[in-house]
Amino acid sequence: MTIKVKMLIVLLLSLLFLSGTDLRASAYEQEFVVRPEPILARGAGRLDLRFSIQHAKVTFTLSDDPGFIAKILVRYDNEALAPVLSENFQAGVFSAEFSSGTSNEQNMAAPLHDWEIQIGNYDLETDLTLDFEGVQANMDLGGMPLTKLVVNLKGAQAKLDFSEPTLLTMRNLIITCEGTFFQATGIGNTGFETFQLEAAGSSIDFNFNGSYAAGDYNADFKLNGSSARFTLPATAGALVVNRPANRPLELTGGGWSKEAPIPPEGYKTDDYEDLESRINLVLESTATSILIKREGMNLHYQLSY
């Protein structure tokens, strides 16, 4: 056997090993479909959707189909990993919670489940809660009628996109990260009224691009032992208030007006008062590196420790 053939075999075996569960068919499949008709027939005015998933690969995609609210396909290899659906109706709110099964023989290096979640075309006010641990997630929530989104990530790798504006203004956007790599884009398409983030030991990359109506958009971030990058659009004025627990702020670039000279409590763009949309970002940080950049301009400041 030639050296080239041996190398090819080794490479193929390596690919099979690294791909893990992706190259073999799962032993079990289970599908859930949430349809609007029975929910509306019971007089529901709001929807509470919850996903509690551990050690899985998760994808959220959008669909133009008005025949369902959500369609969930779960693949797994052990009966103990069977997903569970819990439903409840109370005070005009229909609740549906999807939970992943657990196993005593969890392989922390590879996903144990594969969740494919489609979001249909519907207009019922929705609160969405995502509790993910040890999850690899790729999610597009654009176009959903979200009024509240809660995301709790632990030991996860996640990408979140709002590829198009949400149907309703999101009153609350709440994210908690622990030991997580998290990227989010199109945040402006949510129309968020309040945005709260708590991150510990995580890497955060948020792009606030999107469609902004006139008004103030308030974000309150608490960062501990993390690295963070925030990209702000040039179409909205920006006010950044930083309250570091250990190191002062280093300001570079031009175009920021300092509000308070000592300590540097806040910086805002020169066009802050002129633009109808304004992003107000308040940061509390400990042992954290932060970079804030405004799109289309040589305008940024950076904290580095």
Coordinates of C-alpha atoms in Angstrom, one line a residue:
M1 CA 0.0 0.0 0.0
T2 CA 1.5 3.3 -1.1
I3 CA 2.1 6.2 1.4
K4 CA -0.5 8.3 -0.5
V5 CA -3.2 5.7 -0.1
K6 CA -2.4 5.3 3.6
M7 CA -2.6 9.0 4.1
L8 CA -6.0 9.1 2.3
I9 CA -7.4 6.3 4.6
V10 CA -6.1 8.1 7.7
L11 CA -7.8 11.3 6.5
L12 CA -11.1 9.6 5.8
L13 CA -11.1 7.9 9.2
S14 CA -10.3 11.3 10.8
L15 CA -13.3 12.9 9.0
L16 CA -15.6 10.1 10.2
F17 CA -14.4 10.5 13.8
L18 CA -14.7 14.3 13.8
S19 CA -18.1 14.2 12.2
G20 CA -19.5 11.9 14.8
T21 CA -23.2 11.6 14.8
D22 CA -23.7 13.7 11.6
L23 CA -22.7 10.8 9.3
R24 CA -24.9 8.1 10.8
A25 CA -28.7 7.8 10.8
S26 CA -30.4 8.4 14.2
A27 CA -32.3 5.5 15.6
Y28 CA -35.3 7.7 16.6
E29 CA -37.1 10.7 15.3
Q30 CA -40.0 12.6 16.8
E31 CA -41.9 15.5 15.3
F32 CA -44.0 18.1 17.1
V33 CA -46.3 20.6 15.3
V34 CA -47.9 23.6 17.0
R35 CA -50.8 24.8 14.9
P36 CA -52.7 28.1 15.4
E37 CA -56.3 26.8 15.0
P38 CA -56.7 24.9 18.3
I39 CA -54.9 27.6 20.2
L40 CA -57.1 30.4 18.9
A41 CA -60.2 28.3 19.3
R42 CA -59.5 28.2 23.0
G43 CA -59.4 32.0 23.1
A44 CA -55.6 32.4 23.6
G45 CA -54.4 36.0 23.1
R46 CA -50.8 35.2 23.8
L47 CA -48.3 32.4 23.3
D48 CA -45.5 31.3 25.6
L49 CA -42.9 29.1 23.8
R50 CA -40.1 27.5 25.8
F51 CA -37.2 25.3 24.7
S52 CA -35.0 23.6 27.3
I53 CA -32.3 21.8 25.5
Q54 CA -29.0 20.2 26.5
H55 CA -26.1 18.8 24.5
A56 CA -27.6 19.2 21.1
K57 CA -27.3 20.8 17.7
V58 CA -30.1 23.3 17.2
T59 CA -31.3 25.2 14.2
F60 CA -34.1 27.8 13.9
T61 CA -35.3 28.6 10.4
L62 CA -38.2 30.7 9.0
S63 CA -41.1 29.4 6.9
D64 CA -43.8 31.2 4.9
D65 CA -46.3 28.4 5.8
P66 CA -49.3 29.9 7.8
G67 CA -50.4 26.4 8.7
F68 CA -48.2 26.1 11.7
I69 CA -46.7 28.2 14.4
A70 CA -43.7 25.9 15.0
K71 CA -42.6 22.5 13.6
I72 CA -39.9 20.7 15.5
L73 CA -38.1 17.6 14.4
V74 CA -35.8 15.9 16.9
R75 CA -33.4 13.1 16.1
Y76 CA -31.7 11.0 18.8
D77 CA -30.1 7.6 19.4
N78 CA -31.2 6.6 22.8
E79 CA -34.8 6.2 24.1
A80 CA -33.8 8.0 27.3
L81 CA -33.1 11.1 25.1
A82 CA -36.7 11.3 23.9
P83 CA -37.9 14.9 23.9
V84 CA -40.9 15.9 26.0
L85 CA -43.7 18.4 25.3
S86 CA -45.7 20.1 28.1
E87 CA -48.7 22.2 27.3
N88 CA -50.8 24.5 29.5
F89 CA -53.6 27.1 29.0
Q90 CA -54.2 29.7 31.6
A91 CA -55.6 33.3 31.7
G92 CA -55.6 33.6 27.9
V93 CA -52.0 32.4 27.5
F94 CA -51.2 29.1 25.8
S95 CA -47.8 27.7 27.0
A96 CA -45.8 25.0 25.2
E97 CA -42.5 23.8 26.6
F98 CA -40.2 21.5 24.7
S99 CA -37.5 19.7 26.8
S100 CA -34.7 17.4 25.7
G101 CA -34.3 14.0 27.3
T102 CA -31.2 13.2 29.4
S103 CA -28.9 10.2 29.6
N104 CA -26.4 9.0 32.2
E105 CA -23.9 8.4 29.4
Q106 CA -23.6 11.9 28.0
N107 CA -20.8 12.5 25.5
M108 CA -19.8 16.0 26.3
A109 CA -17.7 16.2 23.1
A110 CA -20.6 15.6 20.6
P111 CA -24.2 16.6 20.5
L112 CA -26.7 14.0 21.7
H113 CA -29.7 15.4 19.8
D114 CA -30.4 17.2 16.6
W115 CA -33.2 19.8 16.8
E116 CA -34.6 21.3 13.6
I117 CA -37.1 24.0 14.4
Q118 CA -39.2 25.8 11.8
I119 CA -41.1 29.0 12.7
G120 CA -44.3 29.4 10.6
N121 CA -46.0 32.6 9.4
Y122 CA -48.3 33.6 12.3
D123 CA -49.2 36.8 14.2
L124 CA -50.0 35.7 17.8
E125 CA -48.0 37.7 20.4
T126 CA -45.2 35.5 21.6
D127 CA -42.8 35.3 24.6
L128 CA -39.9 33.0 23.7
T129 CA -37.5 31.4 26.2
L130 CA -34.4 29.5 25.2
D131 CA -32.5 27.6 27.9
F132 CA -29.5 26.0 26.2
E133 CA -26.6 24.1 27.8
G134 CA -23.8 22.5 25.9
V135 CA -25.6 23.4 22.7
Q136 CA -24.4 24.4 19.2
A137 CA -27.1 26.7 17.9
N138 CA -27.8 28.6 14.7
M139 CA -31.0 30.6 14.9
D140 CA -32.9 33.1 12.7
L141 CA -35.8 34.7 14.6
G142 CA -36.6 37.5 12.2
G143 CA -40.2 38.0 11.3
M144 CA -41.5 36.3 14.5
P145 CA -44.2 38.2 16.5
L146 CA -41.9 38.4 19.6
T147 CA -42.8 40.7 22.5
K148 CA -40.2 39.1 24.8
L149 CA -37.1 37.0 24.3
V150 CA -35.1 35.4 27.0
V151 CA -31.9 33.5 26.1
N152 CA -29.9 31.6 28.7
L153 CA -26.7 30.0 27.4
K154 CA -24.2 27.9 29.3
G155 CA -21.2 26.2 27.7
A156 CA -22.7 27.0 24.3
Q157 CA -21.7 28.1 20.8
A158 CA -24.6 30.2 19.4
K159 CA -25.4 32.4 16.5
L160 CA -28.6 34.5 16.5
D161 CA -29.9 36.5 13.6
F162 CA -32.9 38.8 13.1
S163 CA -32.7 38.7 9.3
E164 CA -35.9 40.8 9.0
P165 CA -37.9 43.0 11.5
T166 CA -40.0 41.2 14.1
L167 CA -43.7 41.7 13.5
L168 CA -44.1 43.4 16.9
T169 CA -41.9 45.6 19.1
M170 CA -39.9 43.5 21.4
R171 CA -40.4 45.0 24.9
N172 CA -37.8 42.9 26.6
L173 CA -34.6 41.3 25.3
I174 CA -32.8 39.4 28.1
I175 CA -29.6 37.4 27.5
T176 CA -27.5 35.5 30.0
C177 CA -24.2 33.9 29.0
E178 CA -21.8 31.7 30.9
G179 CA -18.8 30.1 29.2
T180 CA -20.3 30.8 25.8
F181 CA -19.3 32.0 22.4
F182 CA -22.2 34.1 21.1
Q183 CA -22.8 36.2 18.0
A184 CA -25.9 38.2 17.3
T185 CA -26.8 40.3 14.2
G186 CA -29.8 42.4 13.1
I187 CA -30.5 43.4 16.7
G188 CA -32.1 46.7 15.5
N189 CA -34.8 44.7 13.7
T190 CA -36.3 43.8 17.1
G191 CA -37.3 47.3 18.0
F192 CA -36.2 46.5 21.5
E193 CA -37.3 48.8 24.3
T194 CA -35.0 47.3 26.9
F195 CA -32.0 45.0 26.3
Q196 CA -30.3 43.3 29.3
L197 CA -27.2 41.2 29.1
E198 CA -25.2 39.4 31.7
A199 CA -22.1 37.6 30.6
A200 CA -19.4 35.7 32.5
G201 CA -16.4 34.0 31.0
S202 CA -17.8 34.5 27.5
S203 CA -17.0 35.9 24.1
I204 CA -19.7 38.3 22.8
D205 CA -20.1 39.8 19.3
F206 CA -23.2 41.9 18.8
N207 CA -24.1 43.9 15.7
F208 CA -26.9 46.4 16.3
N209 CA -27.7 46.9 12.6
G210 CA -31.3 46.9 11.5
S211 CA -34.3 49.1 11.0
Y212 CA -34.8 51.7 13.7
A213 CA -37.9 53.8 14.2
A214 CA -37.7 57.1 16.0
G215 CA -37.1 56.8 19.7
D216 CA -34.6 55.6 22.4
Y217 CA -33.3 52.1 22.6
N218 CA -31.8 51.2 26.0
A219 CA -29.3 48.5 26.7
D220 CA -27.8 47.6 30.1
F221 CA -24.9 45.2 30.0
K222 CA -23.0 43.6 32.9
L223 CA -19.8 41.9 31.8
N224 CA -17.4 39.8 33.9
G225 CA -14.2 38.1 32.7
S226 CA -15.4 38.3 29.1
S227 CA -14.5 39.8 25.8
A228 CA -17.1 41.8 23.9
R229 CA -17.4 43.5 20.5
F230 CA -20.4 45.8 19.8
T231 CA -21.0 47.3 16.3
L232 CA -23.4 50.3 16.2
P233 CA -25.1 51.6 13.1
A234 CA -24.4 55.1 11.7
T235 CA -28.2 55.6 11.3
A236 CA -28.7 56.0 15.1
G237 CA -27.1 58.3 17.6
A238 CA -25.1 56.5 20.3
L239 CA -24.5 57.2 24.0
V240 CA -22.1 54.9 25.7
V241 CA -21.7 55.0 29.5
N242 CA -18.9 52.8 30.9
R243 CA -18.4 51.9 34.6
P244 CA -15.4 49.6 34.8
A245 CA -14.6 48.1 38.1
N246 CA -10.9 48.0 37.6
R247 CA -9.4 49.9 34.7
P248 CA -10.1 53.3 33.1
L249 CA -11.4 53.7 29.6
E250 CA -9.0 54.4 26.7
L251 CA -10.6 56.4 24.0
T252 CA -9.3 56.4 20.4
G253 CA -10.6 57.8 17.1
G254 CA -12.6 61.0 16.6
G255 CA -16.2 62.1 16.7
W256 CA -17.1 61.3 20.3
S257 CA -18.0 64.1 22.7
K258 CA -17.1 63.5 26.3
E259 CA -19.9 64.4 28.8
A260 CA -17.9 64.2 32.0
P261 CA -14.1 64.7 32.0
I262 CA -13.2 62.8 35.2
P263 CA -14.2 60.1 35.5
P264 CA -15.2 59.3 31.9
E265 CA -18.8 58.6 32.6
G266 CA -20.2 58.8 29.1
Y267 CA -19.4 59.4 25.5
K268 CA -21.9 60.2 22.7
T269 CA -21.7 60.7 19.0
D270 CA -21.7 64.3 17.7
D271 CA -25.0 63.6 15.9
Y272 CA -26.7 62.2 18.9
E273 CA -29.2 65.1 19.3
D274 CA -29.8 65.4 15.6
L275 CA -30.8 61.8 14.8
E276 CA -34.3 60.5 15.6
S277 CA -33.1 57.1 16.7
R278 CA -30.7 56.8 19.7
I279 CA -29.0 53.8 21.2
N280 CA -28.1 54.2 24.9
L281 CA -25.6 51.6 26.1
V282 CA -24.7 51.4 29.7
L283 CA -21.8 49.0 30.6
E284 CA -20.6 47.6 33.9
S285 CA -17.5 45.6 33.4
T286 CA -14.9 43.6 35.5
A287 CA -11.8 42.1 34.0
T288 CA -13.3 42.5 30.5
S289 CA -12.1 43.7 27.1
I290 CA -14.6 45.7 25.2
L291 CA -14.5 47.2 21.7
I292 CA -17.3 49.4 20.4
K293 CA -17.3 50.5 16.8
R294 CA -19.7 52.6 14.7
E295 CA -20.4 51.3 11.2
G296 CA -19.1 53.4 8.3
M297 CA -16.9 55.6 10.4
N298 CA -13.4 55.6 11.9
L299 CA -15.0 55.9 15.3
H300 CA -14.4 53.5 18.1
Y301 CA -13.2 53.1 21.6
Q302 CA -11.6 50.1 23.3
L303 CA -11.0 48.8 26.7
S304 CA -8.1 46.3 27.0
Y305 CA -6.6 44.7 30.1

